[in-house]
Amino acid sequence: PLTSRPTTPPPRTGPATTRTLTPPRGSVRTAMPTATPKTSRTVTGPRARSTTRSPALQVPEVQALIADRAAHMDHGADHYALLGIAANASGDEIRKVYFDYARQLHPDRLAALNIPDELHVAHKVFAQLNTAFSILSDSKRRAEYDALLGRGGESAQREEQAKAEEMANRIFEAEESYKKGELALKRDDIETAIVELKRAVELNPDEPDFTALHAWALFCAATDKNAVARQTRATLEKSIKRSPKAINPRFYLGRVHRMLGNDKEALDLFRDLLFDKPYHAEAQAEIRAIEARLQGPKPSGGGGLFGRKR
C-alpha cells in the first residue's frame, strides 16, 4: 500500500520536515521583539533590528514570549503593536520580525521543547501573528487596515479584531486538519487523509504544504496515475511558483516524476531541494534509489581472483 512515511522507496507519503506555517495571502518567516501591551500603533519593540537571525530562545524565554504576546492580544493591540514594529515599518522588516516569531513559536518547536499548550494560548498567539503578517505584508490590505485605524473608534477596532480572530481560528483549524491528514497517511488511511487535507486547503488555501500533501494524497489514491498526473503536477508546480523555497511541494513533485518514470526531472528536483535542506533524508534516499536504478545491475563474474578471465 501507499504509505505516508516509508523507510525506503517506493515513496513515503510525507517527509519528516519542520514546516513554517504560511498565513492566507502571504507566506514567509520571523524576529523577536517584546513589549508592553498597547492598543495604539506605537512601536512596542526595538526600532533598529539586525539583519542577522535572532538566536533560538530557551524554554522559559519562549513561555515568557507567549505570555507577553497573549497579554497584547487581551489588551486589544493592533497588528503593529502585536508584531512590535513601527507603523512605517518596511516590508523587509515585517517579514524578518514575523519569521523570527514563527521560528520561536511554531507548534513543531513548542512540541520539541515540550512546552504544553492545553488551553491553546500559544496556538492562538501564533495564529494571530500569522494574521497580522498576512495583512501587513500585502500592500492593498495594509492600506485598508491603516485607513481603518485612521478612522479610529472602538467599533472599527472591534470589527477588525473580530475579523482577525476569525482568520486566526481558520488558520488553527486548518493546521489541525493538516495534522490529522498527515497521520491518516501514515496509517495508509487515504480516504480520511484526503478529507482532512481538503478541509485544510479550504481553510487556508495559501499554505503550500497543505496543497502539496493534498495533491500527493489524491495521486496516491488514484488507480490510474497517468490520468491524474497532469493535474497533480499543475497543483504542485503552482505551489512551488507561489513559494519557491517550500520543501514539500518540490519533494512531492519529485516523487510524482519518479513514479511516472521521469527520472531526470525527479533527480533535478531532489538535488535542488537538498541545496535548501541538505539533510533531508527522504530526498537523499530517493536520489540513491534513482541513481542505483540508472546504473543498472553490476556485471557478475567480473571481479575477484576467480572471476577474472584468463
PDB file of N, CA and C in Angstrom, residues 188-238:
ATOM      1  N   ASP A 188      -1.987   4.649   6.281  1.00  0.00           N
ATOM      2  CA  ASP A 188      -2.489   4.192   4.978  1.00  0.00           C
ATOM      3  C   ASP A 188      -3.996   4.369   4.858  1.00  0.00           C
ATOM      4  N   ASP A 189      -4.546   5.289   5.633  1.00  0.00           N
ATOM      5  CA  ASP A 189      -5.977   5.605   5.546  1.00  0.00           C
ATOM      6  C   ASP A 189      -6.134   6.776   4.575  1.00  0.00           C
ATOM      7  N   ILE A 190      -6.062   6.468   3.290  1.00  0.00           N
ATOM      8  CA  ILE A 190      -6.028   7.511   2.268  1.00  0.00           C
ATOM      9  C   ILE A 190      -7.321   8.321   2.241  1.00  0.00           C
ATOM     10  N   GLU A 191      -8.466   7.646   2.394  1.00  0.00           N
ATOM     11  CA  GLU A 191      -9.749   8.354   2.309  1.00  0.00           C
ATOM     12  C   GLU A 191      -9.857   9.425   3.391  1.00  0.00           C
ATOM     13  N   THR A 192      -9.525   9.060   4.623  1.00  0.00           N
ATOM     14  CA  THR A 192      -9.567  10.040   5.715  1.00  0.00           C
ATOM     15  C   THR A 192      -8.565  11.157   5.465  1.00  0.00           C
ATOM     16  N   ALA A 193      -7.398  10.793   4.982  1.00  0.00           N
ATOM     17  CA  ALA A 193      -6.366  11.799   4.702  1.00  0.00           C
ATOM     18  C   ALA A 193      -6.864  12.823   3.697  1.00  0.00           C
ATOM     19  N   ILE A 194      -7.510  12.360   2.641  1.00  0.00           N
ATOM     20  CA  ILE A 194      -7.997  13.279   1.607  1.00  0.00           C
ATOM     21  C   ILE A 194      -9.044  14.227   2.176  1.00  0.00           C
ATOM     22  N   VAL A 195      -9.943  13.698   2.998  1.00  0.00           N
ATOM     23  CA  VAL A 195     -10.993  14.540   3.596  1.00  0.00           C
ATOM     24  C   VAL A 195     -10.378  15.626   4.474  1.00  0.00           C
ATOM     25  N   GLU A 196      -9.456  15.239   5.356  1.00  0.00           N
ATOM     26  CA  GLU A 196      -8.849  16.202   6.277  1.00  0.00           C
ATOM     27  C   GLU A 196      -7.979  17.214   5.529  1.00  0.00           C
ATOM     28  N   LEU A 197      -7.217  16.753   4.553  1.00  0.00           N
ATOM     29  CA  LEU A 197      -6.334  17.665   3.819  1.00  0.00           C
ATOM     30  C   LEU A 197      -7.133  18.606   2.929  1.00  0.00           C
ATOM     31  N   LYS A 198      -8.233  18.130   2.395  1.00  0.00           N
ATOM     32  CA  LYS A 198      -9.102  19.012   1.610  1.00  0.00           C
ATOM     33  C   LYS A 198      -9.638  20.138   2.491  1.00  0.00           C
ATOM     34  N   ARG A 199     -10.028  19.792   3.708  1.00  0.00           N
ATOM     35  CA  ARG A 199     -10.524  20.813   4.639  1.00  0.00           C
ATOM     36  C   ARG A 199      -9.420  21.810   4.981  1.00  0.00           C
ATOM     37  N   ALA A 200      -8.203  21.325   5.185  1.00  0.00           N
ATOM     38  CA  ALA A 200      -7.080  22.222   5.477  1.00  0.00           C
ATOM     39  C   ALA A 200      -6.860  23.204   4.338  1.00  0.00           C
ATOM     40  N   VAL A 201      -6.935  22.715   3.105  1.00  0.00           N
ATOM     41  CA  VAL A 201      -6.750  23.584   1.934  1.00  0.00           C
ATOM     42  C   VAL A 201      -7.879  24.601   1.829  1.00  0.00           C
ATOM     43  N   GLU A 202      -9.099  24.181   2.113  1.00  0.00           N
ATOM     44  CA  GLU A 202     -10.238  25.101   2.048  1.00  0.00           C
ATOM     45  C   GLU A 202     -10.112  26.210   3.088  1.00  0.00           C
ATOM     46  N   LEU A 203      -9.615  25.868   4.264  1.00  0.00           N
ATOM     47  CA  LEU A 203      -9.479  26.856   5.329  1.00  0.00           C
ATOM     48  C   LEU A 203      -8.293  27.789   5.103  1.00  0.00           C
ATOM     49  N   ASN A 204      -7.227  27.268   4.509  1.00  0.00           N
ATOM     50  CA  ASN A 204      -6.026  28.078   4.280  1.00  0.00           C
ATOM     51  C   ASN A 204      -5.404  27.673   2.941  1.00  0.00           C
ATOM     52  N   PRO A 205      -5.978  28.154   1.846  1.00  0.00           N
ATOM     53  CA  PRO A 205      -5.526  27.718   0.516  1.00  0.00           C
ATOM     54  C   PRO A 205      -4.144  28.210   0.133  1.00  0.00           C
ATOM     55  N   ASP A 206      -3.587  29.155   0.874  1.00  0.00           N
ATOM     56  CA  ASP A 206      -2.289  29.712   0.510  1.00  0.00           C
ATOM     57  C   ASP A 206      -1.121  29.033   1.212  1.00  0.00           C
ATOM     58  N   GLU A 207      -1.394  28.011   2.005  1.00  0.00           N
ATOM     59  CA  GLU A 207      -0.313  27.270   2.661  1.00  0.00           C
ATOM     60  C   GLU A 207       0.201  26.193   1.703  1.00  0.00           C
ATOM     61  N   PRO A 208       1.429  26.305   1.205  1.00  0.00           N
ATOM     62  CA  PRO A 208       1.913  25.360   0.191  1.00  0.00           C
ATOM     63  C   PRO A 208       1.985  23.922   0.676  1.00  0.00           C
ATOM     64  N   ASP A 209       2.283  23.700   1.947  1.00  0.00           N
ATOM     65  CA  ASP A 209       2.353  22.332   2.449  1.00  0.00           C
ATOM     66  C   ASP A 209       0.991  21.650   2.400  1.00  0.00           C
ATOM     67  N   PHE A 210      -0.071  22.414   2.657  1.00  0.00           N
ATOM     68  CA  PHE A 210      -1.412  21.834   2.644  1.00  0.00           C
ATOM     69  C   PHE A 210      -1.786  21.385   1.233  1.00  0.00           C
ATOM     70  N   THR A 211      -1.611  22.282   0.269  1.00  0.00           N
ATOM     71  CA  THR A 211      -1.973  21.940  -1.109  1.00  0.00           C
ATOM     72  C   THR A 211      -1.088  20.813  -1.643  1.00  0.00           C
ATOM     73  N   ALA A 212       0.182  20.812  -1.251  1.00  0.00           N
ATOM     74  CA  ALA A 212       1.101  19.783  -1.744  1.00  0.00           C
ATOM     75  C   ALA A 212       0.721  18.398  -1.225  1.00  0.00           C
ATOM     76  N   LEU A 213       0.469  18.300   0.075  1.00  0.00           N
ATOM     77  CA  LEU A 213       0.150  16.986   0.635  1.00  0.00           C
ATOM     78  C   LEU A 213      -1.215  16.500   0.153  1.00  0.00           C
ATOM     79  N   HIS A 214      -2.157  17.431  -0.032  1.00  0.00           N
ATOM     80  CA  HIS A 214      -3.471  17.058  -0.567  1.00  0.00           C
ATOM     81  C   HIS A 214      -3.326  16.512  -1.984  1.00  0.00           C
ATOM     82  N   ALA A 215      -2.529  17.188  -2.811  1.00  0.00           N
ATOM     83  CA  ALA A 215      -2.307  16.720  -4.183  1.00  0.00           C
ATOM     84  C   ALA A 215      -1.639  15.344  -4.189  1.00  0.00           C
ATOM     85  N   TRP A 216      -0.681  15.163  -3.291  1.00  0.00           N
ATOM     86  CA  TRP A 216       0.009  13.877  -3.208  1.00  0.00           C
ATOM     87  C   TRP A 216      -0.945  12.769  -2.771  1.00  0.00           C
ATOM     88  N   ALA A 217      -1.819  13.051  -1.812  1.00  0.00           N
ATOM     89  CA  ALA A 217      -2.783  12.049  -1.347  1.00  0.00           C
ATOM     90  C   ALA A 217      -3.729  11.643  -2.477  1.00  0.00           C
ATOM     91  N   LEU A 218      -4.189  12.622  -3.254  1.00  0.00           N
ATOM     92  CA  LEU A 218      -5.063  12.310  -4.390  1.00  0.00           C
ATOM     93  C   LEU A 218      -4.324  11.454  -5.421  1.00  0.00           C
ATOM     94  N   PHE A 219      -3.068  11.762  -5.638  1.00  0.00           N
ATOM     95  CA  PHE A 219      -2.266  10.984  -6.582  1.00  0.00           C
ATOM     96  C   PHE A 219      -2.096   9.550  -6.079  1.00  0.00           C
ATOM     97  N   CYS A 220      -1.835   9.397  -4.792  1.00  0.00           N
ATOM     98  CA  CYS A 220      -1.678   8.064  -4.208  1.00  0.00           C
ATOM     99  C   CYS A 220      -2.968   7.252  -4.319  1.00  0.00           C
ATOM    100  N   ALA A 221      -4.108   7.926  -4.182  1.00  0.00           N
ATOM    101  CA  ALA A 221      -5.394   7.229  -4.195  1.00  0.00           C
ATOM    102  C   ALA A 221      -5.814   6.804  -5.595  1.00  0.00           C
ATOM    103  N   ALA A 222      -5.285   7.450  -6.618  1.00  0.00           N
ATOM    104  CA  ALA A 222      -5.713   7.180  -7.994  1.00  0.00           C
ATOM    105  C   ALA A 222      -5.203   5.823  -8.465  1.00  0.00           C
ATOM    106  N   THR A 223      -6.103   5.028  -9.045  1.00  0.00           N
ATOM    107  CA  THR A 223      -5.683   3.743  -9.604  1.00  0.00           C
ATOM    108  C   THR A 223      -4.941   3.937 -10.920  1.00  0.00           C
ATOM    109  N   ASP A 224      -5.310   4.978 -11.652  1.00  0.00           N
ATOM    110  CA  ASP A 224      -4.628   5.305 -12.907  1.00  0.00           C
ATOM    111  C   ASP A 224      -3.805   6.568 -12.677  1.00  0.00           C
ATOM    112  N   LYS A 225      -2.534   6.399 -12.352  1.00  0.00           N
ATOM    113  CA  LYS A 225      -1.673   7.537 -12.032  1.00  0.00           C
ATOM    114  C   LYS A 225      -1.511   8.486 -13.224  1.00  0.00           C
ATOM    115  N   ASN A 226      -1.439   7.923 -14.428  1.00  0.00           N
ATOM    116  CA  ASN A 226      -1.263   8.777 -15.603  1.00  0.00           C
ATOM    117  C   ASN A 226      -2.458   9.698 -15.819  1.00  0.00           C
ATOM    118  N   ALA A 227      -3.642   9.237 -15.423  1.00  0.00           N
ATOM    119  CA  ALA A 227      -4.848  10.034 -15.635  1.00  0.00           C
ATOM    120  C   ALA A 227      -4.871  11.281 -14.759  1.00  0.00           C
ATOM    121  N   VAL A 228      -4.261  11.203 -13.571  1.00  0.00           N
ATOM    122  CA  VAL A 228      -4.284  12.349 -12.654  1.00  0.00           C
ATOM    123  C   VAL A 228      -2.950  13.080 -12.613  1.00  0.00           C
ATOM    124  N   ALA A 229      -1.970  12.572 -13.361  1.00  0.00           N
ATOM    125  CA  ALA A 229      -0.619  13.137 -13.278  1.00  0.00           C
ATOM    126  C   ALA A 229      -0.583  14.604 -13.673  1.00  0.00           C
ATOM    127  N   ARG A 230      -1.289  14.957 -14.735  1.00  0.00           N
ATOM    128  CA  ARG A 230      -1.243  16.341 -15.218  1.00  0.00           C
ATOM    129  C   ARG A 230      -1.767  17.312 -14.168  1.00  0.00           C
ATOM    130  N   GLN A 231      -2.918  16.987 -13.566  1.00  0.00           N
ATOM    131  CA  GLN A 231      -3.495  17.862 -12.546  1.00  0.00           C
ATOM    132  C   GLN A 231      -2.610  17.912 -11.305  1.00  0.00           C
ATOM    133  N   THR A 232      -2.046  16.773 -10.929  1.00  0.00           N
ATOM    134  CA  THR A 232      -1.168  16.736  -9.757  1.00  0.00           C
ATOM    135  C   THR A 232       0.050  17.621  -9.969  1.00  0.00           C
ATOM    136  N   ARG A 233       0.672  17.486 -11.130  1.00  0.00           N
ATOM    137  CA  ARG A 233       1.853  18.308 -11.419  1.00  0.00           C
ATOM    138  C   ARG A 233       1.494  19.789 -11.441  1.00  0.00           C
ATOM    139  N   ALA A 234       0.351  20.117 -12.031  1.00  0.00           N
ATOM    140  CA  ALA A 234      -0.063  21.524 -12.110  1.00  0.00           C
ATOM    141  C   ALA A 234      -0.250  22.114 -10.716  1.00  0.00           C
ATOM    142  N   THR A 235      -0.873  21.351  -9.821  1.00  0.00           N
ATOM    143  CA  THR A 235      -1.092  21.833  -8.452  1.00  0.00           C
ATOM    144  C   THR A 235       0.231  22.039  -7.727  1.00  0.00           C
ATOM    145  N   LEU A 236       1.121  21.079  -7.841  1.00  0.00           N
ATOM    146  CA  LEU A 236       2.413  21.181  -7.156  1.00  0.00           C
ATOM    147  C   LEU A 236       3.270  22.291  -7.752  1.00  0.00           C
ATOM    148  N   GLU A 237       3.260  22.428  -9.064  1.00  0.00           N
ATOM    149  CA  GLU A 237       4.035  23.498  -9.700  1.00  0.00           C
ATOM    150  C   GLU A 237       3.502  24.873  -9.310  1.00  0.00           C
ATOM    151  N   LYS A 238       2.198  24.976  -9.134  1.00  0.00           N
ATOM    152  CA  LYS A 238       1.612  26.241  -8.691  1.00  0.00           C
ATOM    153  C   LYS A 238       2.077  26.572  -7.271  1.00  0.00           C
TER     154      LYS A 238
END
